[in-house]
Amino acid sequence: MKLVPRYTDIGEGFAISDHPAKVTAPQLLLWNEPLAEQFNIQVNADSRANIFSGNEPQAVSAVALGYSGHQFGHFSPRLGDGRAHLLGAISDDKNQLWDLQLKGAGATPFSRGGDGRCALGPAIREYVMSEAMHALGIPTTRCLAVVGSGETVYRNPPQPGAIVTRLASSHIRVGSFQYLATQGDVTSLKNLADLAIQRHYPEINSTGAQRYLDFLAAVIANQVKLVVSWMRVGFIHGVMNTDNTLISGETIDYGPCAMMNQFDFDTVFSSIDKQGRYAFGNQPNMASWNCARLAESLIALISDDDEQAVAMMTPLIEGFSTQFNQQFSAMWAQKLGLTVADDKDNKLVGELLGLLKQHQLDYTNTFNALTESLTGQAQIPSALVSWAQQWQTRTNEHSYNIMRQANPSVIPRNHIIEDIITQYTMHGDSELLSRFSKVMSSPYTSNMQATEFQQPPEDDKNYRTFCGT
């Protein structure tokens, strides 16, 4: 496993050298063999627990990254990796670099008095959810391993500890730019922007101010695509702070995330989201807001005149809603198998969503039933029979394949995730995860083995998720 140093040349104080803290009795709990093969990670099975707990030092010095963040709208100028150590970067089978990070590997200079550890439950959640999102075709960070630390993490209540090994195409966040902009470090800000362009948007070949305008536009486009994909499958991130927004357009931080069962744009599961800031239907607004914060951080790279820079970036930020609405409409058309755009489709979609909410229908199962109804393999829910008569006049011989690619038959439902976590907490293993992973590996196929994972709980309105700190 050859590691390449990362971010150490951006600027002083951005990547601070720091070693993971050793744990007493590391035990490998989860290992992602397909991902290991993709990155040619050839590590002896007996050594994996030591290496991916942080107990075994690497040739490249680990670093903790600094970043700021708007957390539920309130700005914190210095957050940073409070419980994560970036070991370096490794190459995948396409010779592209990915960051390799240990999460829960002990305190760092950014810990602000915390222990820098991670409890087992959040570690298992991140592994299962991120791999499920990858299977669903949604851009995401990945998990290579989960190692039990053999130690107790003192939360409420005390829990067994764990370390997650996370892979991301980069850990450059909106908050990373905020961190440097707040310090007035224009040189480092430019270094970071140029690295981000090189890594994620190499097609940008413009110069001067236009280079960073094109960068902002590319980030906006990827954020639009990401949120549309979240809403297609009913994913609720739960904590869309600027420090949890990667400029690559990948999903990161699975702490308070959840999947929507009964359809409602106002659905919130995060215990700390008291005002519904990051509710299912509010995610587009929050993504646009976060992009505006990125734009503010780039002002010094656009023009010496702040007003001029703002004037140049404003059309890009205002264009977020136009892009989103276009792709959002296209997404609903795919979910309903509509191949030709029609102004009446908006009304058709609106009526369907109104019926879903009115009758408290399950989001995933309803669209799966509509999909399979085209082949006679499922019945349309009784509450939708009248609506479906109009919908069926808009379908054709291509509709089934279009819908099957857009509508999963199985998702990582909240109660399934909780049951897997419970099994790991009690037994250090989960037979449920073994079965679920097989089904989740092909979530867009009609599979009889998926039946046990398709039924939502009778009532999950009181279900709550929590940050993994």
mmCIF file of C-alpha atoms in Angstrom, residues 179-390:
data_model
loop_
_atom_site.group_PDB
_atom_site.id
_atom_site.type_symbol
_atom_site.label_atom_id
_atom_site.label_comp_id
_atom_site.label_asym_id
_atom_site.label_seq_id
_atom_site.Cartn_x
_atom_site.Cartn_y
_atom_site.Cartn_z
ATOM 1 C CA TYR A 179 -10.994 28.281 6.654
ATOM 2 C CA LEU A 180 -8.372 29.904 4.423
ATOM 3 C CA ALA A 181 -10.575 32.831 3.391
ATOM 4 C CA THR A 182 -11.305 33.660 7.028
ATOM 5 C CA GLN A 183 -7.575 33.858 7.673
ATOM 6 C CA GLY A 184 -7.088 36.112 4.650
ATOM 7 C CA ASP A 185 -4.559 33.628 3.255
ATOM 8 C CA VAL A 186 -5.051 34.280 -0.472
ATOM 9 C CA THR A 187 -1.941 32.341 -1.525
ATOM 10 C CA SER A 188 -3.092 29.172 0.231
ATOM 11 C CA LEU A 189 -6.640 29.746 -1.028
ATOM 12 C CA LYS A 190 -5.357 29.810 -4.599
ATOM 13 C CA ASN A 191 -3.249 26.703 -3.977
ATOM 14 C CA LEU A 192 -6.306 24.848 -2.699
ATOM 15 C CA ALA A 193 -8.513 25.961 -5.591
ATOM 16 C CA ASP A 194 -5.873 24.938 -8.125
ATOM 17 C CA LEU A 195 -5.482 21.529 -6.466
ATOM 18 C CA ALA A 196 -9.254 21.047 -6.463
ATOM 19 C CA ILE A 197 -9.441 21.917 -10.145
ATOM 20 C CA GLN A 198 -6.556 19.601 -10.980
ATOM 21 C CA ARG A 199 -8.093 16.748 -9.012
ATOM 22 C CA HIS A 200 -11.789 17.092 -9.809
ATOM 23 C CA TYR A 201 -12.249 19.415 -12.772
ATOM 24 C CA PRO A 202 -9.204 19.030 -15.047
ATOM 25 C CA GLU A 203 -11.324 20.086 -18.022
ATOM 26 C CA ILE A 204 -11.123 23.674 -16.738
ATOM 27 C CA ASN A 205 -8.350 25.316 -18.772
ATOM 28 C CA SER A 206 -9.284 28.987 -18.365
ATOM 29 C CA THR A 207 -7.051 31.462 -16.573
ATOM 30 C CA GLY A 208 -7.366 34.409 -14.211
ATOM 31 C CA ALA A 209 -10.723 35.158 -12.627
ATOM 32 C CA GLN A 210 -12.552 33.016 -15.176
ATOM 33 C CA ARG A 211 -10.719 29.930 -13.913
ATOM 34 C CA TYR A 212 -12.279 30.255 -10.471
ATOM 35 C CA LEU A 213 -15.672 31.234 -11.846
ATOM 36 C CA ASP A 214 -15.586 28.041 -13.915
ATOM 37 C CA PHE A 215 -14.595 26.142 -10.779
ATOM 38 C CA LEU A 216 -17.564 27.537 -8.854
ATOM 39 C CA ALA A 217 -19.887 26.661 -11.735
ATOM 40 C CA ALA A 218 -18.577 23.084 -11.800
ATOM 41 C CA VAL A 219 -19.055 22.648 -8.051
ATOM 42 C CA ILE A 220 -22.611 23.979 -8.323
ATOM 43 C CA ALA A 221 -23.389 21.539 -11.143
ATOM 44 C CA ASN A 222 -22.135 18.588 -9.083
ATOM 45 C CA GLN A 223 -24.081 19.669 -5.999
ATOM 46 C CA VAL A 224 -27.257 19.849 -8.074
ATOM 47 C CA LYS A 225 -26.671 16.325 -9.394
ATOM 48 C CA LEU A 226 -25.931 15.006 -5.914
ATOM 49 C CA VAL A 227 -29.046 16.381 -4.243
ATOM 50 C CA VAL A 228 -31.283 15.241 -7.101
ATOM 51 C CA SER A 229 -29.865 11.728 -6.692
ATOM 52 C CA TRP A 230 -30.473 11.853 -2.939
ATOM 53 C CA MET A 231 -34.088 12.800 -3.467
ATOM 54 C CA ARG A 232 -34.585 10.154 -6.120
ATOM 55 C CA VAL A 233 -34.022 7.415 -3.525
ATOM 56 C CA GLY A 234 -35.389 9.212 -0.441
ATOM 57 C CA PHE A 235 -32.074 9.920 1.299
ATOM 58 C CA ILE A 236 -31.975 12.583 4.015
ATOM 59 C CA HIS A 237 -28.461 13.718 4.878
ATOM 60 C CA GLY A 238 -29.427 15.319 8.171
ATOM 61 C CA VAL A 239 -26.429 17.616 8.652
ATOM 62 C CA MET A 240 -25.692 19.546 5.450
ATOM 63 C CA ASN A 241 -23.257 21.948 7.067
ATOM 64 C CA THR A 242 -20.603 23.565 4.867
ATOM 65 C CA ASP A 243 -17.939 21.401 6.519
ATOM 66 C CA ASN A 244 -19.867 18.330 5.305
ATOM 67 C CA THR A 245 -20.074 19.537 1.704
ATOM 68 C CA LEU A 246 -17.327 18.107 -0.501
ATOM 69 C CA ILE A 247 -16.511 20.150 -3.601
ATOM 70 C CA SER A 248 -16.221 16.848 -5.515
ATOM 71 C CA GLY A 249 -19.977 16.301 -5.191
ATOM 72 C CA GLU A 250 -19.611 13.139 -3.095
ATOM 73 C CA THR A 251 -21.712 12.327 -0.036
ATOM 74 C CA ILE A 252 -19.784 12.551 3.243
ATOM 75 C CA ASP A 253 -20.699 12.202 6.933
ATOM 76 C CA TYR A 254 -23.343 9.555 7.599
ATOM 77 C CA GLY A 255 -23.958 10.436 11.252
ATOM 78 C CA PRO A 256 -27.583 11.632 11.384
ATOM 79 C CA CYS A 257 -28.600 10.423 7.910
ATOM 80 C CA ALA A 258 -31.748 8.385 7.305
ATOM 81 C CA MET A 259 -33.987 7.062 4.538
ATOM 82 C CA MET A 260 -37.533 8.312 4.081
ATOM 83 C CA ASN A 261 -40.249 5.675 4.369
ATOM 84 C CA GLN A 262 -43.639 7.402 4.162
ATOM 85 C CA PHE A 263 -43.428 10.244 1.661
ATOM 86 C CA ASP A 264 -43.347 13.760 3.085
ATOM 87 C CA PHE A 265 -41.098 16.633 2.007
ATOM 88 C CA ASP A 266 -40.990 17.755 5.670
ATOM 89 C CA THR A 267 -39.453 14.495 6.911
ATOM 90 C CA VAL A 268 -36.704 15.015 9.521
ATOM 91 C CA PHE A 269 -34.975 12.329 11.586
ATOM 92 C CA SER A 270 -31.905 14.135 12.922
ATOM 93 C CA SER A 271 -32.214 14.728 16.664
ATOM 94 C CA ILE A 272 -30.310 18.026 16.409
ATOM 95 C CA ASP A 273 -32.299 19.454 13.487
ATOM 96 C CA LYS A 274 -34.979 21.037 15.643
ATOM 97 C CA GLN A 275 -36.138 23.529 12.987
ATOM 98 C CA GLY A 276 -36.143 21.166 10.006
ATOM 99 C CA ARG A 277 -33.317 23.076 8.321
ATOM 100 C CA TYR A 278 -32.145 19.893 6.585
ATOM 101 C CA ALA A 279 -35.529 18.251 6.012
ATOM 102 C CA PHE A 280 -35.901 16.035 2.944
ATOM 103 C CA GLY A 281 -37.538 18.726 0.820
ATOM 104 C CA ASN A 282 -35.248 21.525 2.020
ATOM 105 C CA GLN A 283 -32.027 19.880 0.847
ATOM 106 C CA PRO A 284 -31.931 21.745 -2.500
ATOM 107 C CA ASN A 285 -32.178 25.113 -0.728
ATOM 108 C CA MET A 286 -29.391 24.148 1.661
ATOM 109 C CA ALA A 287 -27.118 22.948 -1.145
ATOM 110 C CA SER A 288 -27.615 26.289 -2.902
ATOM 111 C CA TRP A 289 -26.912 28.128 0.364
ATOM 112 C CA ASN A 290 -23.693 26.168 0.841
ATOM 113 C CA CYS A 291 -22.580 27.001 -2.691
ATOM 114 C CA ALA A 292 -23.142 30.675 -1.923
ATOM 115 C CA ARG A 293 -20.793 30.309 1.051
ATOM 116 C CA LEU A 294 -18.182 28.818 -1.277
ATOM 117 C CA ALA A 295 -18.617 31.792 -3.596
ATOM 118 C CA GLU A 296 -18.002 34.179 -0.698
ATOM 119 C CA SER A 297 -14.771 32.347 0.080
ATOM 120 C CA LEU A 298 -13.542 32.717 -3.503
ATOM 121 C CA ILE A 299 -14.034 36.502 -3.723
ATOM 122 C CA ALA A 300 -10.314 37.268 -3.348
ATOM 123 C CA LEU A 301 -9.523 35.005 -6.321
ATOM 124 C CA ILE A 302 -12.065 36.703 -8.580
ATOM 125 C CA SER A 303 -11.337 40.403 -8.111
ATOM 126 C CA ASP A 304 -9.686 42.939 -5.819
ATOM 127 C CA ASP A 305 -13.037 44.723 -5.876
ATOM 128 C CA ASP A 306 -15.434 42.725 -3.672
ATOM 129 C CA GLU A 307 -18.554 44.199 -5.287
ATOM 130 C CA GLN A 308 -17.289 43.325 -8.741
ATOM 131 C CA ALA A 309 -16.479 39.770 -7.651
ATOM 132 C CA VAL A 310 -19.954 39.342 -6.154
ATOM 133 C CA ALA A 311 -21.546 40.677 -9.342
ATOM 134 C CA MET A 312 -19.587 38.132 -11.408
ATOM 135 C CA MET A 313 -20.562 35.185 -9.190
ATOM 136 C CA THR A 314 -24.190 36.070 -8.514
ATOM 137 C CA PRO A 315 -25.545 34.700 -11.834
ATOM 138 C CA LEU A 316 -23.909 31.358 -11.062
ATOM 139 C CA ILE A 317 -25.492 31.140 -7.617
ATOM 140 C CA GLU A 318 -28.866 32.289 -8.923
ATOM 141 C CA GLY A 319 -28.597 29.677 -11.675
ATOM 142 C CA PHE A 320 -28.580 26.883 -9.105
ATOM 143 C CA SER A 321 -32.381 26.832 -8.907
ATOM 144 C CA THR A 322 -32.774 26.727 -12.693
ATOM 145 C CA GLN A 323 -30.402 23.780 -12.990
ATOM 146 C CA PHE A 324 -32.016 22.011 -10.095
ATOM 147 C CA ASN A 325 -35.580 22.462 -11.336
ATOM 148 C CA GLN A 326 -34.652 21.098 -14.756
ATOM 149 C CA GLN A 327 -32.942 18.029 -13.332
ATOM 150 C CA PHE A 328 -35.600 17.561 -10.655
ATOM 151 C CA SER A 329 -38.320 17.449 -13.317
ATOM 152 C CA ALA A 330 -36.249 15.044 -15.381
ATOM 153 C CA MET A 331 -35.813 12.825 -12.329
ATOM 154 C CA TRP A 332 -39.560 12.537 -11.751
ATOM 155 C CA ALA A 333 -40.035 11.773 -15.434
ATOM 156 C CA GLN A 334 -37.547 8.907 -15.112
ATOM 157 C CA LYS A 335 -39.245 7.574 -11.999
ATOM 158 C CA LEU A 336 -42.519 7.476 -13.946
ATOM 159 C CA GLY A 337 -41.038 6.166 -17.198
ATOM 160 C CA LEU A 338 -41.983 9.226 -19.231
ATOM 161 C CA THR A 339 -39.871 9.438 -22.387
ATOM 162 C CA VAL A 340 -41.282 12.628 -23.909
ATOM 163 C CA ALA A 341 -41.547 15.863 -21.934
ATOM 164 C CA ASP A 342 -45.022 17.331 -21.569
ATOM 165 C CA ASP A 343 -46.147 20.363 -19.584
ATOM 166 C CA LYS A 344 -48.949 18.243 -18.144
ATOM 167 C CA ASP A 345 -46.381 15.986 -16.477
ATOM 168 C CA ASN A 346 -45.797 18.489 -13.678
ATOM 169 C CA LYS A 347 -49.457 18.224 -12.749
ATOM 170 C CA LEU A 348 -49.280 14.426 -12.969
ATOM 171 C CA VAL A 349 -46.287 14.337 -10.627
ATOM 172 C CA GLY A 350 -47.841 16.864 -8.249
ATOM 173 C CA GLU A 351 -51.051 14.845 -7.969
ATOM 174 C CA LEU A 352 -49.061 11.674 -7.286
ATOM 175 C CA LEU A 353 -46.976 13.261 -4.542
ATOM 176 C CA GLY A 354 -50.116 14.696 -2.975
ATOM 177 C CA LEU A 355 -51.669 11.230 -2.870
ATOM 178 C CA LEU A 356 -48.487 9.711 -1.444
ATOM 179 C CA LYS A 357 -48.516 12.169 1.437
ATOM 180 C CA GLN A 358 -52.288 12.023 1.981
ATOM 181 C CA HIS A 359 -52.345 8.226 2.212
ATOM 182 C CA GLN A 360 -48.951 7.947 3.947
ATOM 183 C CA LEU A 361 -47.610 5.643 1.270
ATOM 184 C CA ASP A 362 -44.095 4.293 1.329
ATOM 185 C CA TYR A 363 -41.926 6.190 -1.157
ATOM 186 C CA THR A 364 -39.689 3.331 -2.322
ATOM 187 C CA ASN A 365 -42.337 0.611 -2.371
ATOM 188 C CA THR A 366 -44.832 2.773 -4.239
ATOM 189 C CA PHE A 367 -42.475 3.551 -7.109
ATOM 190 C CA ASN A 368 -41.292 -0.055 -7.157
ATOM 191 C CA ALA A 369 -44.921 -1.214 -7.415
ATOM 192 C CA LEU A 370 -45.634 1.245 -10.219
ATOM 193 C CA THR A 371 -42.558 -0.044 -12.029
ATOM 194 C CA GLU A 372 -43.477 -3.712 -11.692
ATOM 195 C CA SER A 373 -47.128 -3.014 -12.535
ATOM 196 C CA LEU A 374 -46.013 -2.433 -16.122
ATOM 197 C CA THR A 375 -45.091 -6.129 -16.376
ATOM 198 C CA GLY A 376 -48.031 -7.355 -14.317
ATOM 199 C CA GLN A 377 -45.744 -8.395 -11.445
ATOM 200 C CA ALA A 378 -47.256 -5.983 -8.905
ATOM 201 C CA GLN A 379 -50.520 -4.255 -8.181
ATOM 202 C CA ILE A 380 -50.872 -0.492 -8.106
ATOM 203 C CA PRO A 381 -51.763 0.721 -4.581
ATOM 204 C CA SER A 382 -55.523 1.171 -4.325
ATOM 205 C CA ALA A 383 -55.179 4.865 -3.453
ATOM 206 C CA LEU A 384 -53.473 5.439 -6.812
ATOM 207 C CA VAL A 385 -55.695 3.414 -9.153
ATOM 208 C CA SER A 386 -57.626 6.424 -10.438
ATOM 209 C CA TRP A 387 -54.459 8.510 -10.856
ATOM 210 C CA ALA A 388 -52.733 5.606 -12.619
ATOM 211 C CA GLN A 389 -55.278 5.591 -15.436
ATOM 212 C CA GLN A 390 -53.923 8.923 -16.612
#
